[in-house]
Amino acid sequence: MKNDCLVLAIETSCDDTCAAVIKDGREVLSSVVASQIDLHKQFGGVVPEEASRMHIEKLSLVIDEALDKANTKITDIDVVASTYGPGLVGALLVGVNEAKAISYALDKPLVGVHHIKGHIFANFIENDIAFPFVCLVASGGHTHLYLVKDYMEIELMGQTLDDAVGEAYDKVARVLGLGYPGGPIIDEIAKKGDKANIDFPRAWMGKDSYDFSFSGVKSSVLNYLNKAKMTSQEIIVEDICASFQDAVVDVLVTKTMKLAKKLNIKSVAIAGGVASNSELRQRFRDACKDESINFYYPSRKYCTDNAAMIGVAGYYEYLSGNTSDGSLNAVASLTLGSKK
Ligand code: KG4
Ligand code: ZN
């Protein structure tokens, strides 16, 4: 007799083709990620049409591999979950349509999962976190600050008004000729630089604002480079990386901690690709220790896009009765929580 609940999860919102099998919402039986980085890095960023085409080519193989690694047959699956937004609409559609087809063929429930919710829920894979907690989601597409009151009650407290922080990392890396994606490269190079050498601006957005802006610091790096080239000043890439990272990490940590303290919240979590940044993790570790606040973050493989996080979030959507029918569609600009 079978008591456990197996979720087959699919994630194709951007440039990673991902599938996972999750047991009872917590245990990752398998998580397969087929990265498209090699395809997109020649263009210095994600080319949407190429991403969709690659998802179509890879998704069935990735699902088969996830089932194999989990030692599971597709007929053992109880729930089929897929990211349905936000993201690149053509890319999302590949995952949503595959999930619909599998759910129909198996006659098993279909669940649409919000991508950002997936990032937040990645924290539950390796940690038991008590509600409420403050969660900073920082990735290539998002910079959002949430108050997570319960699995289904998530309130938006602040967000970027222009570039996402990962996008700023990628653009700065591009102008420095460092390659794509820029975040992990800058993270490494910054360790060898002196952050005190250049003063890049921090956008605080007003005293009580929890919103963010990263277009200013990005332009400031561009201006610094242009000026240095015109005046034949030496360009120390390590110092630029360290100073840029210091400016963005300072704002992310300060605002998140300020929110937690203001609301008297005892746990802070981070999520999304940028949550794997070593400096960000260290500054949060130190700040949370000073304030006796618990600090949580997912392993690196669960920070960047993956389907395990979608399976965890999908399980709780399913438990809450949030199933979908064949009319589930991709929503490129899906929002999560509204600001009060
Ligand atoms: O979560 P993710 O895989 O995709 C989105 O939903 O956007 O995040 C990708 C982003 C990229 O911008 C990448 O440069 C950034 O996360 N990233 C990092 C690091 N690792 C990945 N940024 C800073 N430091 C890192 N170590
Ligand atoms: Zn993501």
CSV table of C-alpha atoms and ligand atoms in Angstrom, one decimal:
chain,number,residue,atom,x,y,z
A,1,MET,CA,0.0,0.0,0.0
A,2,LYS,CA,1.3,3.4,-1.0
A,3,ASN,CA,1.0,6.3,1.5
A,4,ASP,CA,3.5,8.8,0.4
A,5,CYS,CA,2.8,11.6,-2.1
A,6,LEU,CA,5.1,11.8,-5.1
A,7,VAL,CA,5.2,15.1,-7.1
A,8,LEU,CA,6.8,15.2,-10.5
A,9,ALA,CA,7.9,18.9,-10.9
A,10,ILE,CA,8.9,20.7,-14.1
A,11,GLU,CA,10.6,24.1,-14.4
A,12,THR,CA,11.3,25.8,-17.8
A,13,SER,CA,10.8,29.5,-17.0
A,14,CYS,CA,14.1,30.7,-18.3
A,15,ASP,CA,17.3,29.0,-19.5
A,16,ASP,CA,17.4,25.8,-17.4
A,17,THR,CA,15.4,22.7,-18.4
A,18,CYS,CA,14.6,21.1,-15.0
A,19,ALA,CA,12.6,18.1,-13.6
A,20,ALA,CA,12.4,16.6,-10.1
A,21,VAL,CA,10.6,14.0,-8.1
A,22,ILE,CA,9.7,15.1,-4.5
A,23,LYS,CA,8.4,12.9,-1.8
A,24,ASP,CA,5.9,14.3,0.7
A,25,GLY,CA,6.9,17.9,0.0
A,26,ARG,CA,10.3,17.7,1.6
A,27,GLU,CA,12.4,14.8,0.3
A,28,VAL,CA,14.2,15.3,-3.0
A,29,LEU,CA,14.3,11.9,-4.7
A,30,SER,CA,15.9,13.5,-7.8
A,31,SER,CA,16.6,16.9,-9.3
A,32,VAL,CA,17.9,17.2,-12.8
A,33,VAL,CA,19.0,20.5,-14.4
A,34,ALA,CA,20.0,20.7,-18.0
A,35,SER,CA,21.7,24.1,-18.2
A,36,GLN,CA,21.6,26.1,-21.4
A,37,ILE,CA,24.5,28.4,-20.3
A,38,ASP,CA,26.8,27.2,-23.2
A,39,LEU,CA,24.1,28.0,-25.7
A,40,HIS,CA,23.4,31.5,-24.4
A,41,LYS,CA,26.8,32.7,-23.3
A,42,GLN,CA,27.9,33.3,-26.9
A,43,PHE,CA,25.2,36.0,-27.0
A,44,GLY,CA,26.0,37.4,-23.5
A,45,GLY,CA,22.5,36.7,-22.2
A,46,VAL,CA,19.4,34.5,-22.7
A,47,VAL,CA,17.9,34.5,-26.2
A,48,PRO,CA,14.2,33.6,-25.6
A,49,GLU,CA,13.5,31.7,-28.9
A,50,GLU,CA,16.6,29.6,-28.4
A,51,ALA,CA,15.6,28.8,-24.8
A,52,SER,CA,12.1,27.6,-25.9
A,53,ARG,CA,13.6,25.4,-28.6
A,54,MET,CA,16.1,23.9,-26.3
A,55,HIS,CA,13.4,23.2,-23.7
A,56,ILE,CA,11.4,21.3,-26.3
A,57,GLU,CA,14.4,19.2,-27.3
A,58,LYS,CA,15.5,18.4,-23.7
A,59,LEU,CA,12.4,18.3,-21.5
A,60,SER,CA,11.3,14.7,-22.1
A,61,LEU,CA,14.8,13.4,-21.6
A,62,VAL,CA,15.2,15.4,-18.4
A,63,ILE,CA,11.9,14.0,-17.0
A,64,ASP,CA,13.0,10.5,-17.9
A,65,GLU,CA,16.3,11.0,-16.1
A,66,ALA,CA,14.5,12.5,-13.0
A,67,LEU,CA,12.2,9.4,-12.9
A,68,ASP,CA,15.1,7.1,-13.3
A,69,LYS,CA,17.2,8.7,-10.6
A,70,ALA,CA,14.3,8.6,-8.2
A,71,ASN,CA,13.8,5.0,-9.0
A,72,THR,CA,10.2,5.8,-9.9
A,73,LYS,CA,7.8,4.9,-12.8
A,74,ILE,CA,5.7,7.7,-14.2
A,75,THR,CA,2.6,5.7,-13.1
A,76,ASP,CA,3.8,6.1,-9.5
A,77,ILE,CA,3.5,9.9,-9.7
A,78,ASP,CA,0.6,11.4,-7.7
A,79,VAL,CA,0.7,15.0,-8.6
A,80,VAL,CA,2.2,16.9,-11.7
A,81,ALA,CA,3.5,20.4,-11.0
A,82,SER,CA,4.9,23.0,-13.3
A,83,THR,CA,6.0,26.6,-13.1
A,84,TYR,CA,3.5,28.7,-15.0
A,85,GLY,CA,5.0,32.2,-14.4
A,86,PRO,CA,6.6,34.6,-14.2
A,87,GLY,CA,9.3,34.0,-16.9
A,88,LEU,CA,9.7,33.9,-20.7
A,89,VAL,CA,6.3,33.0,-22.1
A,90,GLY,CA,7.6,30.6,-24.8
A,91,ALA,CA,9.8,28.8,-22.3
A,92,LEU,CA,7.1,28.5,-19.7
A,93,LEU,CA,4.7,27.1,-22.2
A,94,VAL,CA,6.9,24.1,-22.9
A,95,GLY,CA,6.8,23.1,-19.2
A,96,VAL,CA,3.1,23.9,-18.7
A,97,ASN,CA,2.1,21.9,-21.8
A,98,GLU,CA,4.2,18.9,-20.9
A,99,ALA,CA,2.7,18.9,-17.4
A,100,LYS,CA,-0.8,19.2,-18.8
A,101,ALA,CA,-0.2,16.2,-21.1
A,102,ILE,CA,1.3,14.0,-18.3
A,103,SER,CA,-1.5,14.9,-15.9
A,104,TYR,CA,-4.2,14.1,-18.5
A,105,ALA,CA,-2.5,10.9,-19.6
A,106,LEU,CA,-2.1,9.7,-15.9
A,107,ASP,CA,-5.4,11.2,-14.7
A,108,LYS,CA,-3.5,12.8,-11.9
A,109,PRO,CA,-3.9,16.3,-10.4
A,110,LEU,CA,-2.1,19.2,-12.1
A,111,VAL,CA,-0.7,22.1,-10.1
A,112,GLY,CA,0.6,25.4,-11.5
A,113,VAL,CA,3.4,26.9,-9.4
A,114,HIS,CA,4.6,30.5,-9.0
A,115,HIS,CA,8.4,30.6,-9.8
A,116,ILE,CA,9.2,33.0,-7.0
A,117,LYS,CA,7.2,30.9,-4.5
A,118,GLY,CA,9.4,28.0,-5.7
A,119,HIS,CA,12.5,30.0,-4.8
A,120,ILE,CA,11.2,30.8,-1.3
A,121,PHE,CA,10.2,27.1,-0.7
A,122,ALA,CA,13.7,25.9,-1.7
A,123,ASN,CA,14.5,26.9,1.9
A,124,PHE,CA,12.2,24.1,3.2
A,125,ILE,CA,14.2,21.3,1.5
A,126,GLU,CA,17.0,21.4,4.0
A,127,ASN,CA,15.5,23.4,6.9
A,128,ASP,CA,12.6,23.5,9.2
A,129,ILE,CA,11.7,27.2,9.4
A,130,ALA,CA,9.0,28.5,11.7
A,131,PHE,CA,6.6,31.1,10.4
A,132,PRO,CA,6.6,34.0,10.1
A,133,PHE,CA,9.9,34.7,8.4
A,134,VAL,CA,11.3,37.5,6.1
A,135,CYS,CA,12.6,36.2,2.8
A,136,LEU,CA,14.8,38.1,0.3
A,137,VAL,CA,14.4,36.6,-3.2
A,138,ALA,CA,17.4,37.8,-5.3
A,139,SER,CA,17.9,36.4,-8.8
A,140,GLY,CA,18.5,37.3,-12.4
A,141,GLY,CA,14.8,38.3,-12.8
A,142,HIS,CA,13.7,39.3,-9.3
A,143,THR,CA,14.6,41.2,-6.3
A,144,HIS,CA,11.7,41.0,-3.8
A,145,LEU,CA,11.4,41.2,-0.1
A,146,TYR,CA,8.6,39.1,1.4
A,147,LEU,CA,7.0,38.5,4.7
A,148,VAL,CA,6.1,34.7,4.7
A,149,LYS,CA,3.3,34.2,7.2
A,150,ASP,CA,2.4,30.7,6.2
A,151,TYR,CA,2.7,28.4,3.2
A,152,MET,CA,-0.1,30.2,1.4
A,153,GLU,CA,0.1,33.6,3.0
A,154,ILE,CA,3.0,35.6,1.5
A,155,GLU,CA,3.0,39.4,1.6
A,156,LEU,CA,5.2,41.6,-0.7
A,157,MET,CA,7.1,44.2,1.3
A,158,GLY,CA,9.4,45.7,-1.3
A,159,GLN,CA,10.8,45.0,-4.8
A,160,THR,CA,13.2,46.4,-7.3
A,161,LEU,CA,11.8,49.3,-9.3
A,162,ASP,CA,14.2,48.7,-12.2
A,163,ASP,CA,16.9,46.0,-12.7
A,164,ALA,CA,17.0,42.8,-10.7
A,165,VAL,CA,20.2,42.4,-8.7
A,166,GLY,CA,21.4,39.4,-10.7
A,167,GLU,CA,20.8,41.3,-13.9
A,168,ALA,CA,23.1,44.1,-12.5
A,169,TYR,CA,25.7,41.4,-11.8
A,170,ASP,CA,25.4,40.0,-15.3
A,171,LYS,CA,25.6,43.5,-17.0
A,172,VAL,CA,28.6,44.6,-14.9
A,173,ALA,CA,30.4,41.3,-15.8
A,174,ARG,CA,29.6,41.8,-19.4
A,175,VAL,CA,31.1,45.3,-19.6
A,176,LEU,CA,34.1,44.0,-17.8
A,177,GLY,CA,34.4,41.2,-20.4
A,178,LEU,CA,34.1,38.5,-17.7
A,179,GLY,CA,31.6,36.2,-19.2
A,180,TYR,CA,28.1,34.9,-18.5
A,181,PRO,CA,26.4,34.5,-16.1
A,182,GLY,CA,28.3,37.2,-14.3
A,183,GLY,CA,27.2,36.6,-10.6
A,184,PRO,CA,29.4,33.6,-9.8
A,185,ILE,CA,32.4,35.1,-11.7
A,186,ILE,CA,32.2,38.5,-9.9
A,187,ASP,CA,31.7,36.6,-6.6
A,188,GLU,CA,35.1,34.9,-7.1
A,189,ILE,CA,37.0,37.9,-8.5
A,190,ALA,CA,35.7,40.2,-5.7
A,191,LYS,CA,37.5,38.1,-3.1
A,192,LYS,CA,40.8,39.3,-4.5
A,193,GLY,CA,39.8,43.0,-4.6
A,194,ASP,CA,39.7,45.9,-2.2
A,195,LYS,CA,36.2,47.2,-1.7
A,196,ALA,CA,37.3,50.4,-0.1
A,197,ASN,CA,39.1,51.6,-3.3
A,198,ILE,CA,36.0,52.8,-5.2
A,199,ASP,CA,32.8,54.2,-3.8
A,200,PHE,CA,29.8,53.1,-5.9
A,201,PRO,CA,26.4,54.5,-4.9
A,202,ARG,CA,23.8,52.8,-2.8
A,203,ALA,CA,20.1,53.5,-3.6
A,204,TRP,CA,18.2,53.6,-0.3
A,205,MET,CA,15.0,54.8,-1.9
A,206,GLY,CA,13.8,56.9,1.1
A,207,LYS,CA,13.9,56.2,4.8
A,208,ASP,CA,11.0,53.8,5.2
A,209,SER,CA,11.2,52.2,1.8
A,210,TYR,CA,11.8,48.5,1.3
A,211,ASP,CA,12.1,48.9,-2.5
A,212,PHE,CA,15.3,48.5,-4.4
A,213,SER,CA,17.0,50.0,-7.4
A,214,PHE,CA,20.1,48.7,-9.1
A,215,SER,CA,20.2,50.6,-12.4
A,216,GLY,CA,22.2,53.5,-10.7
A,217,VAL,CA,25.0,51.4,-9.4
A,218,LYS,CA,25.2,49.6,-12.8
A,219,SER,CA,25.5,52.9,-14.7
A,220,SER,CA,28.0,54.1,-12.2
A,221,VAL,CA,30.3,51.1,-13.0
A,222,LEU,CA,29.9,51.9,-16.7
A,223,ASN,CA,30.7,55.6,-16.1
A,224,TYR,CA,33.7,54.7,-14.0
A,225,LEU,CA,35.1,52.4,-16.7
A,226,ASN,CA,34.5,55.0,-19.5
A,227,LYS,CA,36.2,57.7,-17.4
A,228,ALA,CA,39.1,55.4,-16.5
A,229,LYS,CA,39.6,54.5,-20.2
A,230,MET,CA,39.5,58.2,-21.3
A,231,THR,CA,42.0,59.3,-18.7
A,232,SER,CA,44.2,56.2,-19.2
A,233,GLN,CA,43.7,55.4,-15.5
A,234,GLU,CA,44.6,51.8,-14.5
A,235,ILE,CA,41.5,49.5,-14.3
A,236,ILE,CA,41.7,47.1,-11.4
A,237,VAL,CA,38.9,44.6,-12.2
A,238,GLU,CA,39.2,43.0,-8.7
A,239,ASP,CA,38.6,46.3,-7.0
A,240,ILE,CA,35.6,47.1,-9.3
A,241,CYS,CA,34.1,43.7,-8.6
A,242,ALA,CA,34.6,44.0,-4.8
A,243,SER,CA,33.3,47.6,-4.6
A,244,PHE,CA,30.2,46.9,-6.9
A,245,GLN,CA,29.4,43.8,-4.8
A,246,ASP,CA,29.9,45.7,-1.6
A,247,ALA,CA,27.4,48.4,-2.8
A,248,VAL,CA,24.6,45.9,-3.7
A,249,VAL,CA,25.1,43.5,-0.8
A,250,ASP,CA,25.1,46.4,1.7
A,251,VAL,CA,21.6,47.5,0.5
A,252,LEU,CA,20.2,44.0,0.3
A,253,VAL,CA,21.3,43.1,3.8
A,254,THR,CA,20.5,46.4,5.5
A,255,LYS,CA,16.9,46.6,4.1
A,256,THR,CA,16.1,42.9,4.9
A,257,MET,CA,17.5,43.2,8.5
A,258,LYS,CA,15.6,46.5,9.0
A,259,LEU,CA,12.3,44.9,8.0
A,260,ALA,CA,12.9,41.9,10.2
A,261,LYS,CA,13.7,44.1,13.2
A,262,LYS,CA,10.8,46.5,12.6
A,263,LEU,CA,8.3,43.6,12.5
A,264,ASN,CA,10.2,41.7,15.3
A,265,ILE,CA,10.6,38.7,13.1
A,266,LYS,CA,13.0,36.1,14.4
A,267,SER,CA,14.0,34.3,11.1
A,268,VAL,CA,15.4,35.6,7.9
A,269,ALA,CA,15.8,33.5,4.7
A,270,ILE,CA,17.3,34.2,1.3
A,271,ALA,CA,16.6,32.6,-2.0
A,272,GLY,CA,17.3,32.8,-5.8
A,273,GLY,CA,20.5,32.6,-7.8
A,274,VAL,CA,22.1,35.6,-6.0
A,275,ALA,CA,21.5,33.8,-2.6
A,276,SER,CA,24.5,31.7,-3.5
A,277,ASN,CA,26.8,34.7,-3.3
A,278,SER,CA,29.4,34.2,-0.6
A,279,GLU,CA,29.6,37.8,0.5
A,280,LEU,CA,25.8,38.1,0.8
A,281,ARG,CA,25.7,34.9,2.9
A,282,GLN,CA,28.5,36.1,5.2
A,283,ARG,CA,27.1,39.5,5.8
A,284,PHE,CA,23.6,38.0,6.6
A,285,ARG,CA,25.3,35.4,8.9
A,286,ASP,CA,27.0,38.2,10.8
A,287,ALA,CA,24.0,40.6,10.9
A,288,CYS,CA,21.7,37.8,12.0
A,289,LYS,CA,24.1,36.7,14.7
A,290,ASP,CA,24.3,40.3,16.1
A,291,GLU,CA,20.5,40.5,16.3
A,292,SER,CA,19.9,36.9,17.5
A,293,ILE,CA,17.9,36.2,14.4
A,294,ASN,CA,17.9,32.7,12.7
A,295,PHE,CA,19.4,32.8,9.2
A,296,TYR,CA,18.5,30.3,6.5
A,297,TYR,CA,19.6,29.7,2.9
A,298,PRO,CA,19.3,26.9,0.5
A,299,SER,CA,22.4,24.9,-0.9
A,300,ARG,CA,23.7,26.5,-4.0
A,301,LYS,CA,22.1,23.9,-6.3
A,302,TYR,CA,18.7,24.9,-4.8
A,303,CYS,CA,19.4,28.7,-5.1
A,304,THR,CA,19.6,28.8,-8.9
A,305,ASP,CA,16.7,27.6,-11.0
A,306,ASN,CA,15.7,23.9,-10.3
A,307,ALA,CA,12.5,21.8,-10.3
A,308,ALA,CA,13.0,20.5,-6.7
A,309,MET,CA,11.8,23.9,-5.3
A,310,ILE,CA,8.8,23.8,-7.7
A,311,GLY,CA,7.9,20.3,-6.4
A,312,VAL,CA,8.0,21.5,-2.8
A,313,ALA,CA,5.9,24.5,-3.5
A,314,GLY,CA,3.6,22.3,-5.7
A,315,TYR,CA,3.0,19.9,-2.9
A,316,TYR,CA,1.8,22.6,-0.6
A,317,GLU,CA,-0.4,24.1,-3.4
A,318,TYR,CA,-1.9,20.6,-3.8
A,319,LEU,CA,-2.5,20.2,-0.1
A,320,SER,CA,-4.3,23.6,-0.1
A,321,GLY,CA,-6.6,22.4,-2.9
A,322,ASN,CA,-5.0,24.7,-5.5
A,323,THR,CA,-5.1,22.3,-8.5
A,324,SER,CA,-5.6,23.4,-12.1
A,325,ASP,CA,-7.3,21.9,-15.1
A,326,GLY,CA,-6.4,21.8,-18.8
A,327,SER,CA,-6.9,25.6,-19.1
A,328,LEU,CA,-3.7,26.3,-17.1
A,329,ASN,CA,-1.7,28.8,-19.1
A,330,ALA,CA,1.7,30.4,-18.9
A,331,VAL,CA,1.7,33.9,-17.4
A,332,ALA,CA,4.8,35.9,-18.2
A,333,SER,CA,4.3,38.6,-15.6
A,334,LEU,CA,2.6,36.7,-12.8
A,335,THR,CA,2.8,38.5,-9.5
A,336,LEU,CA,3.1,37.1,-5.9
A,337,GLY,CA,1.5,39.0,-3.0
A,338,SER,CA,0.5,42.6,-3.3
A,339,LYS,CA,2.0,45.5,-1.4
A,340,LYS,CA,-0.2,47.0,1.4
B,1,KG4,O1,17.5,32.1,-9.8
B,1,KG4,P1,18.3,32.1,-11.0
B,1,KG4,O2,18.9,30.8,-11.5
B,1,KG4,O3,17.4,32.5,-12.2
B,1,KG4,C1,16.4,33.5,-12.2
B,1,KG4,O4,15.2,33.2,-11.8
B,1,KG4,O5,16.7,34.6,-12.5
B,1,KG4,O6,19.3,33.3,-10.9
B,1,KG4,C2,20.3,33.5,-11.9
B,1,KG4,C3,21.1,34.8,-11.5
B,1,KG4,C4,22.0,35.3,-12.5
B,1,KG4,O7,21.9,36.7,-12.7
B,1,KG4,C5,23.4,35.0,-11.9
B,1,KG4,O8,24.4,35.9,-12.3
B,1,KG4,C6,23.1,35.1,-10.4
B,1,KG4,O9,21.8,34.5,-10.3
B,1,KG4,N1,24.0,34.4,-9.6
B,1,KG4,C7,24.9,35.0,-8.7
B,1,KG4,C8,25.7,34.0,-8.1
B,1,KG4,N2,25.3,32.8,-8.6
B,1,KG4,C9,24.3,33.0,-9.5
B,1,KG4,N3,25.0,36.3,-8.3
B,1,KG4,C10,25.9,36.6,-7.4
B,1,KG4,N4,26.8,35.7,-6.9
B,1,KG4,C11,26.7,34.4,-7.2
B,1,KG4,N5,27.5,33.5,-6.6
B,2,ZN,ZN,14.6,31.8,-10.7
